[in-house]
Short mmCIF file of C-alpha atoms in Angstrom, two decimals:
data_model
loop_
_atom_site.label_atom_id
_atom_site.label_comp_id
_atom_site.label_asym_id
_atom_site.label_seq_id
_atom_site.Cartn_x
_atom_site.Cartn_y
_atom_site.Cartn_z
CA UNK A 98 53.34 -133.32 83.04
CA UNK A 99 50.88 -134.82 85.64
CA UNK A 100 52.93 -137.93 86.57
CA UNK A 101 50.55 -140.35 85.08
CA UNK A 102 51.11 -142.96 82.27
CA UNK A 103 48.26 -142.31 79.89
CA UNK A 104 49.48 -139.28 78.02
CA UNK A 105 52.05 -139.86 75.23
CA UNK A 106 54.22 -137.56 77.34
CA UNK A 107 54.12 -139.03 80.91
CA UNK A 108 55.78 -138.75 84.08
CA UNK A 109 57.59 -135.99 85.86
CA UNK A 110 60.98 -134.18 85.59
CA UNK A 111 60.56 -134.03 81.88
CA UNK A 112 63.47 -131.78 81.17
CA UNK A 113 65.91 -134.09 83.07
CA UNK A 114 64.89 -137.05 80.97
CA UNK A 115 65.73 -135.85 77.46
CA UNK A 116 68.70 -134.30 75.79
CA UNK A 117 68.79 -130.48 75.94
CA UNK A 118 68.75 -130.42 72.10
CA UNK A 119 65.18 -131.93 72.17
CA UNK A 120 63.69 -129.36 74.71
CA UNK A 121 62.54 -126.98 72.08
CA UNK A 122 61.00 -129.77 69.98
CA UNK A 123 59.31 -131.12 73.12
CA UNK A 124 57.75 -127.86 73.98
CA UNK A 125 56.43 -127.27 70.51
CA UNK A 126 54.81 -130.74 70.56
CA UNK A 127 53.13 -130.01 73.87
CA UNK A 128 51.66 -126.75 72.70
CA UNK A 129 50.81 -128.16 69.27
CA UNK A 130 49.05 -131.20 70.65
CA UNK A 131 47.14 -129.06 73.21
CA UNK A 132 48.18 -131.13 76.13
CA UNK A 133 46.23 -129.37 78.86
CA UNK A 134 43.57 -131.92 79.99
CA UNK A 135 43.99 -134.54 82.76
CA UNK A 136 43.46 -138.14 81.63
CA UNK A 137 43.94 -140.26 84.83
CA UNK A 138 42.53 -140.26 88.30
CA UNK A 139 43.73 -140.77 91.89
CA UNK A 140 40.97 -142.91 93.47
CA UNK A 141 40.10 -141.68 96.86
CA UNK A 142 41.95 -138.32 96.74
CA UNK A 143 40.39 -135.27 98.53
CA UNK A 144 40.38 -133.35 95.27
CA UNK A 145 39.64 -135.26 92.05
CA UNK A 146 41.86 -134.53 89.00
CA UNK A 147 39.19 -132.54 87.34
CA UNK A 148 39.10 -130.22 90.42
CA UNK A 149 35.99 -131.49 92.16
CA UNK A 150 35.80 -131.70 95.95
CA UNK A 151 35.29 -135.23 97.15
CA UNK A 152 33.85 -136.51 100.45
CA UNK A 153 37.34 -137.18 101.71
CA UNK A 154 38.12 -133.44 101.39
CA UNK A 155 35.08 -132.62 103.63
CA UNK A 156 36.28 -135.14 106.29
CA UNK A 157 39.79 -133.58 106.30
CA UNK A 158 38.35 -130.12 106.42
CA UNK A 159 35.97 -130.86 109.25
CA UNK A 160 38.86 -132.46 111.22
CA UNK A 161 41.03 -129.34 110.80
CA UNK A 162 38.07 -126.99 111.61
CA UNK A 163 37.61 -128.83 114.96
CA UNK A 164 41.28 -128.30 116.09
CA UNK A 165 41.25 -125.78 118.87
CA UNK A 166 44.98 -124.59 118.39
CA UNK A 167 44.98 -124.47 114.52
CA UNK A 168 45.89 -121.01 113.37
CA UNK A 169 44.40 -121.23 109.94
CA UNK A 170 40.76 -122.12 109.87
CA UNK A 171 39.42 -123.57 106.58
CA UNK A 172 37.85 -121.13 104.17
CA UNK A 173 34.45 -121.73 102.46
CA UNK A 174 34.48 -124.53 99.94
CA UNK A 175 33.77 -123.32 96.26
CA UNK A 176 31.13 -125.10 94.32
CA UNK A 177 32.27 -127.85 91.88
CA UNK A 178 32.21 -127.06 88.27
CA UNK A 179 28.96 -128.03 86.52
CA UNK A 180 29.23 -131.09 84.22
CA UNK A 181 27.04 -132.36 81.38
CA UNK A 182 26.52 -135.64 79.58
CA UNK A 183 26.54 -134.98 75.78
CA UNK A 184 25.30 -138.44 74.97
CA UNK A 185 26.65 -141.24 72.63
CA UNK A 186 28.68 -140.28 69.58
CA UNK A 187 28.66 -142.35 66.41
CA UNK A 188 32.13 -143.06 65.04
CA UNK A 189 33.11 -143.87 61.53
CA UNK A 190 36.41 -145.38 60.57
CA UNK A 191 38.68 -143.34 58.40
CA UNK A 192 40.09 -145.66 55.55
CA UNK A 193 40.65 -149.34 55.64
CA UNK A 194 44.16 -149.31 57.20
CA UNK A 195 45.58 -147.39 60.18
CA UNK A 196 49.08 -146.94 58.37
CA UNK A 197 47.40 -145.84 55.13
CA UNK A 198 45.53 -143.17 57.06
CA UNK A 199 48.48 -142.08 59.09
CA UNK A 200 50.61 -141.78 55.88
CA UNK A 201 48.72 -138.53 55.23
CA UNK A 202 50.17 -136.87 58.31
CA UNK A 203 53.80 -138.04 58.37
CA UNK A 204 56.64 -135.75 58.98
CA UNK A 205 59.85 -135.80 56.85
CA UNK A 206 61.04 -139.38 56.54
CA UNK A 207 64.74 -140.62 56.76
CA UNK A 208 66.02 -143.75 54.99
CA UNK A 209 68.93 -145.55 56.80
CA UNK A 210 70.45 -149.09 56.79
CA UNK A 211 69.46 -149.65 60.41
CA UNK A 212 66.48 -148.22 62.16
CA UNK A 213 66.81 -144.75 63.96
CA UNK A 214 65.60 -144.06 67.48
CA UNK A 215 63.03 -141.39 68.26
CA UNK A 216 65.89 -139.24 69.60
CA UNK A 217 67.95 -139.58 66.55
CA UNK A 218 64.87 -138.41 64.53
CA UNK A 219 64.40 -135.52 66.91
CA UNK A 220 60.82 -136.82 67.40
CA UNK A 221 60.90 -137.06 71.19
CA UNK A 222 57.30 -138.27 71.78
CA UNK A 223 54.31 -139.87 70.08
CA UNK A 224 54.68 -142.35 67.27
CA UNK A 225 57.20 -143.28 64.53
CA UNK A 226 56.38 -145.41 61.61
CA UNK A 227 59.19 -147.82 60.50
CA UNK A 228 58.98 -149.45 57.08
CA UNK A 229 61.14 -152.02 55.26
CA UNK A 230 60.73 -154.42 52.33
CA UNK A 231 61.29 -158.12 53.08
CA UNK A 232 63.99 -159.71 51.05
CA UNK A 233 63.14 -163.27 52.18
CA UNK A 234 59.93 -165.08 53.13
CA UNK A 235 59.29 -166.57 56.52
CA UNK A 236 56.86 -166.82 59.56
CA UNK A 237 58.68 -165.22 62.66
CA UNK A 238 59.30 -161.61 63.27
CA UNK A 239 61.71 -161.02 66.26
CA UNK A 240 62.14 -157.51 67.71
CA UNK A 241 64.38 -157.81 70.74
CA UNK A 242 64.62 -153.90 71.19
CA UNK A 243 61.30 -152.28 70.72
CA UNK A 244 60.27 -149.56 73.13
CA UNK A 245 57.63 -149.26 74.05
CA UNK A 246 54.75 -150.65 71.91
CA UNK A 247 54.72 -151.62 68.28
CA UNK A 248 51.79 -152.23 65.99
CA UNK A 249 52.89 -154.64 63.17
CA UNK A 250 51.58 -154.48 59.59
CA UNK A 251 52.30 -156.50 56.53
CA UNK A 252 51.25 -154.81 53.33
CA UNK A 253 49.12 -152.57 55.53
CA UNK A 254 47.28 -155.44 57.11
CA UNK A 255 47.42 -155.56 60.89
CA UNK A 256 49.29 -158.63 62.24
CA UNK A 257 49.62 -157.87 66.04
CA UNK A 258 51.77 -156.09 68.60
CA UNK A 259 55.26 -156.29 69.92
CA UNK A 260 56.22 -154.48 73.17
CA UNK A 261 58.86 -154.03 75.86
CA UNK A 262 59.34 -156.47 78.70
CA UNK A 263 57.40 -159.27 76.89
CA UNK A 264 58.36 -161.98 74.48
CA UNK A 265 59.47 -160.22 71.23
CA UNK A 266 58.31 -162.83 68.72
CA UNK A 267 55.22 -162.54 66.46
CA UNK A 268 54.25 -165.06 63.84
CA UNK A 269 52.67 -164.51 60.38
CA UNK A 270 53.53 -165.68 56.81
CA UNK A 271 55.29 -163.36 54.35
CA UNK A 272 56.92 -163.53 50.99
CA UNK A 273 59.92 -161.59 49.53
CA UNK A 274 58.77 -158.19 48.44
CA UNK A 275 56.16 -157.83 51.02
CA UNK A 276 56.21 -154.45 52.92
CA UNK A 277 56.64 -154.63 56.72
CA UNK A 278 55.70 -151.66 58.79
CA UNK A 279 55.99 -151.31 62.55
CA UNK A 280 54.20 -148.30 64.17
CA UNK A 281 56.11 -147.74 67.45
CA UNK A 282 54.54 -145.77 70.31
CA UNK A 283 56.53 -143.96 72.94
CA UNK A 284 54.61 -144.49 76.09
CA UNK A 285 56.54 -142.08 78.33
CA UNK A 286 60.06 -142.05 79.80
CA UNK A 287 61.08 -142.92 83.39
CA UNK A 288 62.46 -140.05 85.61
CA UNK A 289 65.38 -141.90 87.04
CA UNK A 290 68.40 -143.87 85.61
CA UNK A 291 71.84 -145.20 86.46
CA UNK A 292 74.90 -143.91 84.65
CA UNK A 293 75.38 -141.12 82.09
CA UNK A 294 72.95 -139.85 79.42
CA UNK A 295 73.50 -142.82 76.90
CA UNK A 296 71.72 -145.02 79.45
CA UNK A 297 68.54 -143.08 79.41
CA UNK A 298 65.10 -144.37 78.34
CA UNK A 299 65.45 -144.22 74.56
CA UNK A 300 62.54 -145.00 72.24
CA UNK A 301 62.16 -146.88 68.95
CA UNK A 302 63.47 -150.10 67.31
CA UNK A 303 66.81 -151.25 68.61
CA UNK A 304 69.21 -154.28 68.16
CA UNK A 305 68.72 -156.76 65.43
CA UNK A 306 65.23 -156.99 63.99
CA UNK A 307 64.92 -160.27 62.06
CA UNK A 308 62.31 -162.02 60.00
CA UNK A 309 62.67 -165.66 58.98
CA UNK A 310 66.10 -165.52 60.81
CA UNK A 311 67.43 -162.83 58.46
CA UNK A 312 68.41 -159.36 59.63
CA UNK A 313 66.14 -156.56 58.39
CA UNK A 314 67.88 -153.56 57.07
CA UNK A 315 67.14 -150.59 54.73
CA UNK A 316 64.51 -148.85 56.86
CA UNK A 317 62.47 -145.78 56.28
CA UNK A 318 61.18 -144.12 59.47
CA UNK A 319 58.81 -141.28 59.67
CA UNK A 320 57.41 -139.38 62.68
CA UNK A 321 53.65 -139.09 62.88
CA UNK A 322 52.54 -135.42 63.15
CA UNK A 323 49.90 -135.14 65.81
CA UNK A 324 49.67 -131.39 65.93
CA UNK A 325 46.26 -129.73 66.02
CA UNK A 326 46.68 -128.52 62.47
CA UNK A 327 47.55 -132.03 61.26
CA UNK A 328 44.60 -133.62 63.04
CA UNK A 329 42.27 -130.94 61.82
CA UNK A 330 43.41 -131.63 58.28
CA UNK A 331 42.86 -135.31 58.55
CA UNK A 332 39.40 -134.84 59.97
CA UNK A 333 38.40 -132.31 57.36
CA UNK A 334 39.53 -134.55 54.66
CA UNK A 335 37.42 -137.40 56.01
CA UNK A 336 34.30 -135.31 56.38
CA UNK A 337 34.76 -133.89 52.92
CA UNK A 338 35.09 -137.41 51.48
CA UNK A 339 31.95 -138.45 53.58
CA UNK A 340 29.87 -135.83 51.88
CA UNK A 341 30.87 -137.17 48.44
CA UNK A 342 30.08 -140.85 49.08
CA UNK A 343 28.37 -143.20 51.54
CA UNK A 344 30.64 -144.11 54.48
CA UNK A 345 29.36 -147.03 56.52
CA UNK A 346 29.77 -146.92 60.32
CA UNK A 347 31.34 -149.97 61.80
CA UNK A 348 30.78 -151.89 64.96
CA UNK A 349 33.56 -153.08 67.20
CA UNK A 350 36.53 -154.22 65.25
CA UNK A 351 39.73 -155.98 66.29
CA UNK A 352 42.28 -154.01 64.25
CA UNK A 353 43.73 -150.52 64.94
CA UNK A 354 42.20 -147.55 63.03
CA UNK A 355 41.36 -143.87 63.09
CA UNK A 356 37.70 -143.15 63.95
CA UNK A 357 35.95 -139.82 63.63
CA UNK A 358 32.64 -138.49 64.94
CA UNK A 359 30.78 -135.32 65.70
CA UNK A 360 28.65 -134.05 68.52
CA UNK A 361 27.07 -130.69 69.42
CA UNK A 362 27.69 -129.06 72.80
CA UNK A 363 24.71 -127.03 73.58
CA UNK A 364 26.46 -125.71 76.75
CA UNK A 365 30.13 -125.76 77.48
CA UNK A 366 30.67 -127.63 80.71
CA UNK A 367 32.85 -130.35 82.13
CA UNK A 368 32.26 -133.90 80.71
CA UNK A 369 34.00 -137.28 80.77
CA UNK A 370 34.91 -139.62 77.94
CA UNK A 371 33.63 -143.19 78.71
CA UNK A 372 36.11 -145.62 77.01
CA UNK A 373 34.22 -148.81 78.07
CA UNK A 374 34.17 -151.31 75.18
CA UNK A 375 37.36 -149.89 73.56
CA UNK A 376 40.83 -151.29 74.05
CA UNK A 377 43.61 -148.76 73.72
CA UNK A 378 43.91 -145.53 71.80
CA UNK A 379 44.36 -141.73 71.89
CA UNK A 380 41.51 -139.22 71.86
CA UNK A 381 41.40 -135.92 70.14
CA UNK A 382 38.70 -133.25 70.44
CA UNK A 383 38.65 -130.50 67.99
CA UNK A 384 42.08 -131.42 66.99
CA UNK A 385 43.44 -131.18 70.63
CA UNK A 386 45.05 -134.25 72.19
CA UNK A 387 43.20 -135.16 75.32
CA UNK A 388 45.46 -138.15 76.02
CA UNK A 389 45.49 -141.94 76.09
CA UNK A 390 42.72 -144.38 77.09
CA UNK A 391 43.61 -147.97 77.88
CA UNK A 392 40.76 -149.51 79.86
CA UNK A 393 41.79 -153.13 79.30
CA UNK A 394 44.93 -152.62 81.59
CA UNK A 395 43.09 -151.02 84.55
CA UNK A 396 40.15 -149.02 85.72
CA UNK A 397 39.64 -145.76 83.94
CA UNK A 398 35.75 -145.51 84.04
#
């Protein structure tokens, strides 16, 4: 797409990075998720990623205009698109647990002895929810092959994250019969590799996932459906429930969740989502996926 890391489809040369059998699936997901809005910025560029002309552009234009032997004089600069601030939006949390909420929009699940990759599930991008029941107790979860980012839940209670290129251990107490879930996020594939296709940037849970030193098997894995129709259904269900009972808004929380709010756009103009105060997530407007925000890892506001 636009070569930036904040969509759930990121980078360039997309078709070179996935197996041809996944192309049709990938195109459907792009269209279904409405991926048509930029989400990252090149600081200091002559044209910003929302199309506005910056002061750098004027400097370059003036320089070219003053060249005596330049055959193509600059044209008039069009006006920037008007923009509007729509104010603060009050958000309310959907349900008490992220995985319980996402369970309403899962795709067809597959049960296997060992976890399947995104590619084996034909779920090229986004999120996959992995679930298994612990047969032994313990305190240490080891995930040596998670790509790229995993949110860990025990009995739907958030425990922390595991991610690629960092220590793969996370500690919490669990008993036999407890249900372990890992929501794995694909943060985009690189556009270069060495060797043949099997060495490409695959996503999911790999190698031996253990808890309490025991290999975890008998997994159920389900892709999360993030199409517009799916997100609209989830939002409509929340607002219908909100009309039937009192739903309290929550201040900042430390556990992942789905948050829903409404605002009225009196005029339709460009605007900007300010993610200050939030950590990491994905933004949808009217069911369309605008992309990721992740301000704790770098400037985005």
